[in-house]
Amino acid sequence: MGRLASRPLLLALLSLALCRGRVVRVPTATLVRVVGTELVIPCNVSDYDGPSEQNFDWSFSSLGSSFVELASTWEVGFPAQLYQERLQRGEILLRRTANDAVELHIKNVQPSDQGHYKCSTPSTDATVQGNYEDTVQVKVLADSLHVGPSARPPPSLSLREGEPFELRCTAASASPLHTHLALLWEVHRGPARRSVLALTHEGRFHPGLGYEQRYHSGDVRLDTVGSDAYRLSVSRALSADQGSYRCIVSEWIAEQGNWQEIQEKAVEVATVVIQPSVLRAAVPKNVSVAEGKELDLTCNITTDRADDVRPEVTWSFSRMPDSTLPGSRVLARLDRDSLVHSSPHVALSHVDARSYHLLVRDVSKENSGYYYCHVSLWAPGHNRSWHKVAEAVSSPAGVGVTWLEPDYQVYLNASKVPGFADDPTELACRVVDTKSGEANVRFTVSWYYRMNRRSDNVVTSELLAVMDGDWTLKYGERSKQRAQDGDFIFSKEHTDTFNFRIQRTTEEDRGNYYCVVSAWTKQRNNSWVKSKDVFSKPVNIFWALEDSVLVVKARQPKPFFAAGNTFEMTCKVSSKNIKSPRYSVLIMAEKPVGDLSSPNETKYIISLDQDSVVKLENWTDASRVDGVVLEKVQEDEFRYRMYQTQVSDAGLYRCMVTAWSPVRGSLWREAATSLSNPIEIDFQTSDDMAFDVSWFAVHSFGLDKAPVLLSSLDRKGIVTTSRRDWKSDLSLERVSVLEFLLQVHGSEDQDFGNYYCSVTPWVKSPTGSWQKEAEIHSKPVFITVKMDVLNAFKYPLLIGVGLSTVIGLLSCLIGYCSSHWCCKKEVQETRRERRRLMSMEMD
């Protein structure tokens, strides 16, 4: 009752999602099954657009009875009590295949399962659109199919490749209905299984994958023997035919034009073992033959096959003792039709069916190597087909070709040895003591470099260049870039001489060099094969790395002179460990330490480069453009002259010399730089020299204002002082011959600023006249004035204290008088008011 009450509620919920009609379908034809097999009935709903999954109910009716609930996809209590136990055991189950499709599975079908099966879906539609159920009939037959092998237990057949074998199995059915049998032969080899040949229920043959050609050629056949025997025939067994063979029989019935498989049975028939054929090939182990002679090799075959088999013999050659490696090539082949395939210099023949000869004419060194004999046995099949039944490869026959090697020696010498870096290096590799009559021999060279090591560590050689037999030159990693730049040059000047030149040898190029000369022999096909290598003794390219030394000495031919005379200084240069040096010279001057105007000031005057080009550097005296001269006396000696010297020219003079080494072409590399000892220009003052001295001041922190003349002293000793608006005083005096002193007395804060002096030298000429020279200015000196705070504020403080005291006393006196005379009456009234207030409080 509870189940019936719950179904309308569930159906009402489902009706919300159903909007159009449905059609339930099951197989239309009658289903036939055999007792003990499995029954599967599919059911689906078409034109369905409802919930995500459609629900199904299955009912069963035996012949002439009403339907009984069998199973449901959405209601647990739907099945009748009769089927509850089979549902729990899993013999009856529903399997959903889609949202709108389900399958009914009945395992181990019984005779009681024969009847009608109805598949239905719940309906809550207001109007009926289509059908909501469908019925199919199921017939259950008794098992009347008998399948068995031709012999029990299944035999084991041992065969050799090419031999025939047959397998049989029996199959018969006593079904009352008109059924057909289908048969499939299957072979198992380990976990893999293969279909050999099948006979369908419609009487058609279908060969399995890989058996198509053998079936069409008649090698694999399926025949019937009598009324219930089926025979599988293989005319020539192959190694792939080994395995366990099964006979699989299925029974089919046609219902309403549709074929149904009602049952299937399989039986093990036999195990087939294919014994491999014995085949061996033997050749001589080691053979030696002289160059230009004939090479004769024999391949002897041993086999246990006495039937109609044909051999196929192939001779191959390899440089390595392994025929499976790449590089082996076929020399000659004799196919199963006894046709020979070979080159003009190679022949293949056979004396009998078990002996085959290889003949190589006019052998050379390139024929040295390993020879193999590869034999295959072929057996005939149907329709003139052939299949391989055995094959074998002989062990290698080592063949050595003896011949006369070219006899020669190699010598390496250095025609140019570098003494410094950037020098060229040239090596010559010569081939000597060659035998005459070696027209078929050519020589090539390989160049190697090995670094010098002081320890005993092994140093590997680096390839610089190698030449092949066709004169192709290949560079190594070390020399590739420098060879492309033209720094490394490899050449062959004569037939027996190879040259290697380094245009600019670097420190990294120091080490041992050696050459390897290879002899190449011409072959029959006009190719060249390397026959011999001869190594030369190494040549060591080395020079000691010492520091470059450059020494410059300056001297003055005339040590004493006066202003207006010519100053001359020579610089002598000496160098060591510098290759082909050229020198550039720079004349520089610096003020002496005692010169307070511009101490330690260095000035570049004139220079001369390594190409003897003269250049004025910081010489700014326009009136004496031609007053300085720098010239090259010798390769290592230079002379500097200064005409009409002035007092401003005083200082220390030096020569700064730079040594340059040639690189390549017109390029130069700086090797070393050195500074000479100083030569001092010191004018000896006397009555022939006087000075005008003037002092100036700029009263600001910078030099942005115009200078103010303070005081001056002319060459006659007359002092002139300018007037100023403040109280400080100035004095100017000559302390020594070359020292003038300016003093500021009673300095004030207005005296701060930058002070400097200006000197104008006067030189007396030999004729007695005075000559005025260029004015010289000193560097400015900044002067600050510090105030005396105590003296500056002493009197103002005393006056302020006195005045404040007097004013304080006067203010006290005025206040007393005012309070005594002017405010007495107001006090009395105030007292009277007070008494009034007190009396009011008392009232």
PDB file of N, CA and C in Angstrom, residues 393-444:
ATOM      1  N   VAL A 393      75.003 -16.445 -40.500  1.00  0.00           N
ATOM      2  CA  VAL A 393      76.111 -15.556 -40.867  1.00  0.00           C
ATOM      3  C   VAL A 393      77.387 -16.149 -40.300  1.00  0.00           C
ATOM      4  N   SER A 394      78.399 -16.203 -41.112  1.00  0.00           N
ATOM      5  CA  SER A 394      79.670 -16.772 -40.666  1.00  0.00           C
ATOM      6  C   SER A 394      80.397 -15.809 -39.745  1.00  0.00           C
ATOM      7  N   SER A 395      81.354 -16.316 -39.034  1.00  0.00           N
ATOM      8  CA  SER A 395      82.262 -15.463 -38.275  1.00  0.00           C
ATOM      9  C   SER A 395      83.148 -14.720 -39.269  1.00  0.00           C
ATOM     10  N   PRO A 396      83.692 -13.554 -38.869  1.00  0.00           N
ATOM     11  CA  PRO A 396      84.454 -12.760 -39.848  1.00  0.00           C
ATOM     12  C   PRO A 396      85.765 -13.428 -40.248  1.00  0.00           C
ATOM     13  N   ALA A 397      86.086 -13.271 -41.513  1.00  0.00           N
ATOM     14  CA  ALA A 397      87.381 -13.707 -42.040  1.00  0.00           C
ATOM     15  C   ALA A 397      88.274 -12.478 -42.145  1.00  0.00           C
ATOM     16  N   GLY A 398      89.278 -12.409 -41.276  1.00  0.00           N
ATOM     17  CA  GLY A 398      90.172 -11.258 -41.295  1.00  0.00           C
ATOM     18  C   GLY A 398      91.172 -11.355 -42.425  1.00  0.00           C
ATOM     19  N   VAL A 399      91.187 -10.337 -43.288  1.00  0.00           N
ATOM     20  CA  VAL A 399      92.070 -10.324 -44.451  1.00  0.00           C
ATOM     21  C   VAL A 399      93.026  -9.153 -44.306  1.00  0.00           C
ATOM     22  N   GLY A 400      94.319  -9.466 -44.358  1.00  0.00           N
ATOM     23  CA  GLY A 400      95.346  -8.433 -44.330  1.00  0.00           C
ATOM     24  C   GLY A 400      96.106  -8.393 -45.632  1.00  0.00           C
ATOM     25  N   VAL A 401      96.213  -7.200 -46.200  1.00  0.00           N
ATOM     26  CA  VAL A 401      96.912  -7.009 -47.468  1.00  0.00           C
ATOM     27  C   VAL A 401      98.296  -6.480 -47.158  1.00  0.00           C
ATOM     28  N   THR A 402      99.300  -7.242 -47.494  1.00  0.00           N
ATOM     29  CA  THR A 402     100.687  -6.827 -47.274  1.00  0.00           C
ATOM     30  C   THR A 402     101.148  -6.002 -48.462  1.00  0.00           C
ATOM     31  N   TRP A 403     101.841  -4.949 -48.179  1.00  0.00           N
ATOM     32  CA  TRP A 403     102.313  -4.058 -49.232  1.00  0.00           C
ATOM     33  C   TRP A 403     103.494  -3.255 -48.699  1.00  0.00           C
ATOM     34  N   LEU A 404     104.253  -2.625 -49.573  1.00  0.00           N
ATOM     35  CA  LEU A 404     105.432  -1.849 -49.215  1.00  0.00           C
ATOM     36  C   LEU A 404     105.014  -0.416 -48.902  1.00  0.00           C
ATOM     37  N   GLU A 405     105.245  -0.010 -47.658  1.00  0.00           N
ATOM     38  CA  GLU A 405     104.910   1.358 -47.260  1.00  0.00           C
ATOM     39  C   GLU A 405     105.923   2.345 -47.845  1.00  0.00           C
ATOM     40  N   PRO A 406     105.493   3.544 -48.118  1.00  0.00           N
ATOM     41  CA  PRO A 406     106.454   4.573 -48.526  1.00  0.00           C
ATOM     42  C   PRO A 406     107.448   4.842 -47.398  1.00  0.00           C
ATOM     43  N   ASP A 407     108.721   4.915 -47.765  1.00  0.00           N
ATOM     44  CA  ASP A 407     109.784   5.116 -46.770  1.00  0.00           C
ATOM     45  C   ASP A 407     110.310   6.544 -46.900  1.00  0.00           C
ATOM     46  N   TYR A 408     110.157   7.337 -45.838  1.00  0.00           N
ATOM     47  CA  TYR A 408     110.613   8.730 -45.854  1.00  0.00           C
ATOM     48  C   TYR A 408     110.779   9.215 -44.416  1.00  0.00           C
ATOM     49  N   GLN A 409     111.449  10.355 -44.274  1.00  0.00           N
ATOM     50  CA  GLN A 409     111.658  10.980 -42.973  1.00  0.00           C
ATOM     51  C   GLN A 409     111.200  12.435 -43.044  1.00  0.00           C
ATOM     52  N   VAL A 410     110.913  12.989 -41.847  1.00  0.00           N
ATOM     53  CA  VAL A 410     110.376  14.345 -41.760  1.00  0.00           C
ATOM     54  C   VAL A 410     111.239  15.150 -40.797  1.00  0.00           C
ATOM     55  N   TYR A 411     111.634  16.347 -41.234  1.00  0.00           N
ATOM     56  CA  TYR A 411     112.416  17.256 -40.398  1.00  0.00           C
ATOM     57  C   TYR A 411     111.701  18.609 -40.336  1.00  0.00           C
ATOM     58  N   LEU A 412     111.733  19.196 -39.148  1.00  0.00           N
ATOM     59  CA  LEU A 412     111.100  20.500 -38.922  1.00  0.00           C
ATOM     60  C   LEU A 412     112.140  21.449 -38.366  1.00  0.00           C
ATOM     61  N   ASN A 413     112.269  22.621 -38.993  1.00  0.00           N
ATOM     62  CA  ASN A 413     113.171  23.646 -38.475  1.00  0.00           C
ATOM     63  C   ASN A 413     112.492  25.008 -38.557  1.00  0.00           C
ATOM     64  N   ALA A 414     112.993  25.930 -37.743  1.00  0.00           N
ATOM     65  CA  ALA A 414     112.438  27.283 -37.672  1.00  0.00           C
ATOM     66  C   ALA A 414     113.334  28.215 -38.480  1.00  0.00           C
ATOM     67  N   SER A 415     112.797  28.700 -39.602  1.00  0.00           N
ATOM     68  CA  SER A 415     113.570  29.635 -40.424  1.00  0.00           C
ATOM     69  C   SER A 415     113.538  31.049 -39.850  1.00  0.00           C
ATOM     70  N   LYS A 416     112.505  31.379 -39.066  1.00  0.00           N
ATOM     71  CA  LYS A 416     112.415  32.678 -38.393  1.00  0.00           C
ATOM     72  C   LYS A 416     111.950  32.432 -36.968  1.00  0.00           C
ATOM     73  N   VAL A 417     112.774  32.915 -36.016  1.00  0.00           N
ATOM     74  CA  VAL A 417     112.471  32.733 -34.601  1.00  0.00           C
ATOM     75  C   VAL A 417     112.210  34.109 -34.002  1.00  0.00           C
ATOM     76  N   PRO A 418     111.107  34.308 -33.297  1.00  0.00           N
ATOM     77  CA  PRO A 418     110.824  35.627 -32.718  1.00  0.00           C
ATOM     78  C   PRO A 418     111.707  35.896 -31.501  1.00  0.00           C
ATOM     79  N   GLY A 419     112.141  37.146 -31.410  1.00  0.00           N
ATOM     80  CA  GLY A 419     112.875  37.576 -30.229  1.00  0.00           C
ATOM     81  C   GLY A 419     112.008  38.344 -29.261  1.00  0.00           C
ATOM     82  N   PHE A 420     110.934  38.882 -29.793  1.00  0.00           N
ATOM     83  CA  PHE A 420     109.983  39.630 -28.971  1.00  0.00           C
ATOM     84  C   PHE A 420     108.576  39.256 -29.412  1.00  0.00           C
ATOM     85  N   ALA A 421     107.610  39.693 -28.619  1.00  0.00           N
ATOM     86  CA  ALA A 421     106.219  39.575 -29.027  1.00  0.00           C
ATOM     87  C   ALA A 421     105.979  40.419 -30.273  1.00  0.00           C
ATOM     88  N   ASP A 422     105.094  39.967 -31.138  1.00  0.00           N
ATOM     89  CA  ASP A 422     104.730  40.601 -32.404  1.00  0.00           C
ATOM     90  C   ASP A 422     105.740  40.348 -33.508  1.00  0.00           C
ATOM     91  N   ASP A 423     106.838  39.625 -33.211  1.00  0.00           N
ATOM     92  CA  ASP A 423     107.759  39.235 -34.271  1.00  0.00           C
ATOM     93  C   ASP A 423     107.158  38.077 -35.063  1.00  0.00           C
ATOM     94  N   PRO A 424     107.517  37.913 -36.334  1.00  0.00           N
ATOM     95  CA  PRO A 424     107.003  36.772 -37.113  1.00  0.00           C
ATOM     96  C   PRO A 424     107.741  35.479 -36.756  1.00  0.00           C
ATOM     97  N   THR A 425     107.035  34.375 -36.946  1.00  0.00           N
ATOM     98  CA  THR A 425     107.593  33.035 -36.768  1.00  0.00           C
ATOM     99  C   THR A 425     107.324  32.242 -38.029  1.00  0.00           C
ATOM    100  N   GLU A 426     108.336  31.509 -38.500  1.00  0.00           N
ATOM    101  CA  GLU A 426     108.166  30.713 -39.706  1.00  0.00           C
ATOM    102  C   GLU A 426     108.806  29.355 -39.493  1.00  0.00           C
ATOM    103  N   LEU A 427     108.019  28.296 -39.746  1.00  0.00           N
ATOM    104  CA  LEU A 427     108.467  26.914 -39.604  1.00  0.00           C
ATOM    105  C   LEU A 427     108.397  26.229 -40.960  1.00  0.00           C
ATOM    106  N   ALA A 428     109.394  25.388 -41.241  1.00  0.00           N
ATOM    107  CA  ALA A 428     109.453  24.646 -42.503  1.00  0.00           C
ATOM    108  C   ALA A 428     109.512  23.161 -42.186  1.00  0.00           C
ATOM    109  N   CYS A 429     108.566  22.404 -42.738  1.00  0.00           N
ATOM    110  CA  CYS A 429     108.486  20.952 -42.545  1.00  0.00           C
ATOM    111  C   CYS A 429     108.891  20.285 -43.865  1.00  0.00           C
ATOM    112  N   ARG A 430     109.988  19.535 -43.836  1.00  0.00           N
ATOM    113  CA  ARG A 430     110.551  18.968 -45.072  1.00  0.00           C
ATOM    114  C   ARG A 430     110.456  17.452 -45.041  1.00  0.00           C
ATOM    115  N   VAL A 431     110.169  16.891 -46.232  1.00  0.00           N
ATOM    116  CA  VAL A 431     110.129  15.441 -46.426  1.00  0.00           C
ATOM    117  C   VAL A 431     111.405  15.053 -47.164  1.00  0.00           C
ATOM    118  N   VAL A 432     112.196  14.171 -46.555  1.00  0.00           N
ATOM    119  CA  VAL A 432     113.499  13.795 -47.138  1.00  0.00           C
ATOM    120  C   VAL A 432     113.580  12.270 -47.230  1.00  0.00           C
ATOM    121  N   ASP A 433     114.576  11.813 -47.982  1.00  0.00           N
ATOM    122  CA  ASP A 433     114.890  10.382 -48.148  1.00  0.00           C
ATOM    123  C   ASP A 433     113.711   9.606 -48.727  1.00  0.00           C
ATOM    124  N   THR A 434     112.974  10.211 -49.653  1.00  0.00           N
ATOM    125  CA  THR A 434     111.879   9.487 -50.304  1.00  0.00           C
ATOM    126  C   THR A 434     112.445   8.568 -51.370  1.00  0.00           C
ATOM    127  N   LYS A 435     111.802   7.414 -51.492  1.00  0.00           N
ATOM    128  CA  LYS A 435     112.232   6.455 -52.508  1.00  0.00           C
ATOM    129  C   LYS A 435     111.760   6.901 -53.886  1.00  0.00           C
ATOM    130  N   SER A 436     112.552   6.653 -54.876  1.00  0.00           N
ATOM    131  CA  SER A 436     112.169   7.014 -56.238  1.00  0.00           C
ATOM    132  C   SER A 436     111.148   6.006 -56.762  1.00  0.00           C
ATOM    133  N   GLY A 437     110.391   6.416 -57.706  1.00  0.00           N
ATOM    134  CA  GLY A 437     109.406   5.531 -58.313  1.00  0.00           C
ATOM    135  C   GLY A 437     108.091   5.480 -57.562  1.00  0.00           C
ATOM    136  N   GLU A 438     107.863   6.409 -56.636  1.00  0.00           N
ATOM    137  CA  GLU A 438     106.606   6.446 -55.897  1.00  0.00           C
ATOM    138  C   GLU A 438     105.675   7.460 -56.536  1.00  0.00           C
ATOM    139  N   ALA A 439     105.290   7.183 -57.776  1.00  0.00           N
ATOM    140  CA  ALA A 439     104.426   8.125 -58.487  1.00  0.00           C
ATOM    141  C   ALA A 439     103.012   8.095 -57.961  1.00  0.00           C
ATOM    142  N   ASN A 440     102.628   6.967 -57.342  1.00  0.00           N
ATOM    143  CA  ASN A 440     101.267   6.843 -56.832  1.00  0.00           C
ATOM    144  C   ASN A 440     101.156   7.248 -55.370  1.00  0.00           C
ATOM    145  N   VAL A 441     102.094   8.027 -54.903  1.00  0.00           N
ATOM    146  CA  VAL A 441     102.094   8.466 -53.505  1.00  0.00           C
ATOM    147  C   VAL A 441     102.137   9.991 -53.476  1.00  0.00           C
ATOM    148  N   ARG A 442     101.307  10.586 -52.663  1.00  0.00           N
ATOM    149  CA  ARG A 442     101.352  12.020 -52.432  1.00  0.00           C
ATOM    150  C   ARG A 442     101.421  12.261 -50.927  1.00  0.00           C
ATOM    151  N   PHE A 443     101.966  13.440 -50.562  1.00  0.00           N
ATOM    152  CA  PHE A 443     102.203  13.772 -49.163  1.00  0.00           C
ATOM    153  C   PHE A 443     101.337  14.967 -48.764  1.00  0.00           C
ATOM    154  N   THR A 444     100.804  14.871 -47.579  1.00  0.00           N
ATOM    155  CA  THR A 444     100.079  15.987 -46.961  1.00  0.00           C
ATOM    156  C   THR A 444     100.644  16.202 -45.552  1.00  0.00           C
TER     157      THR A 444
END
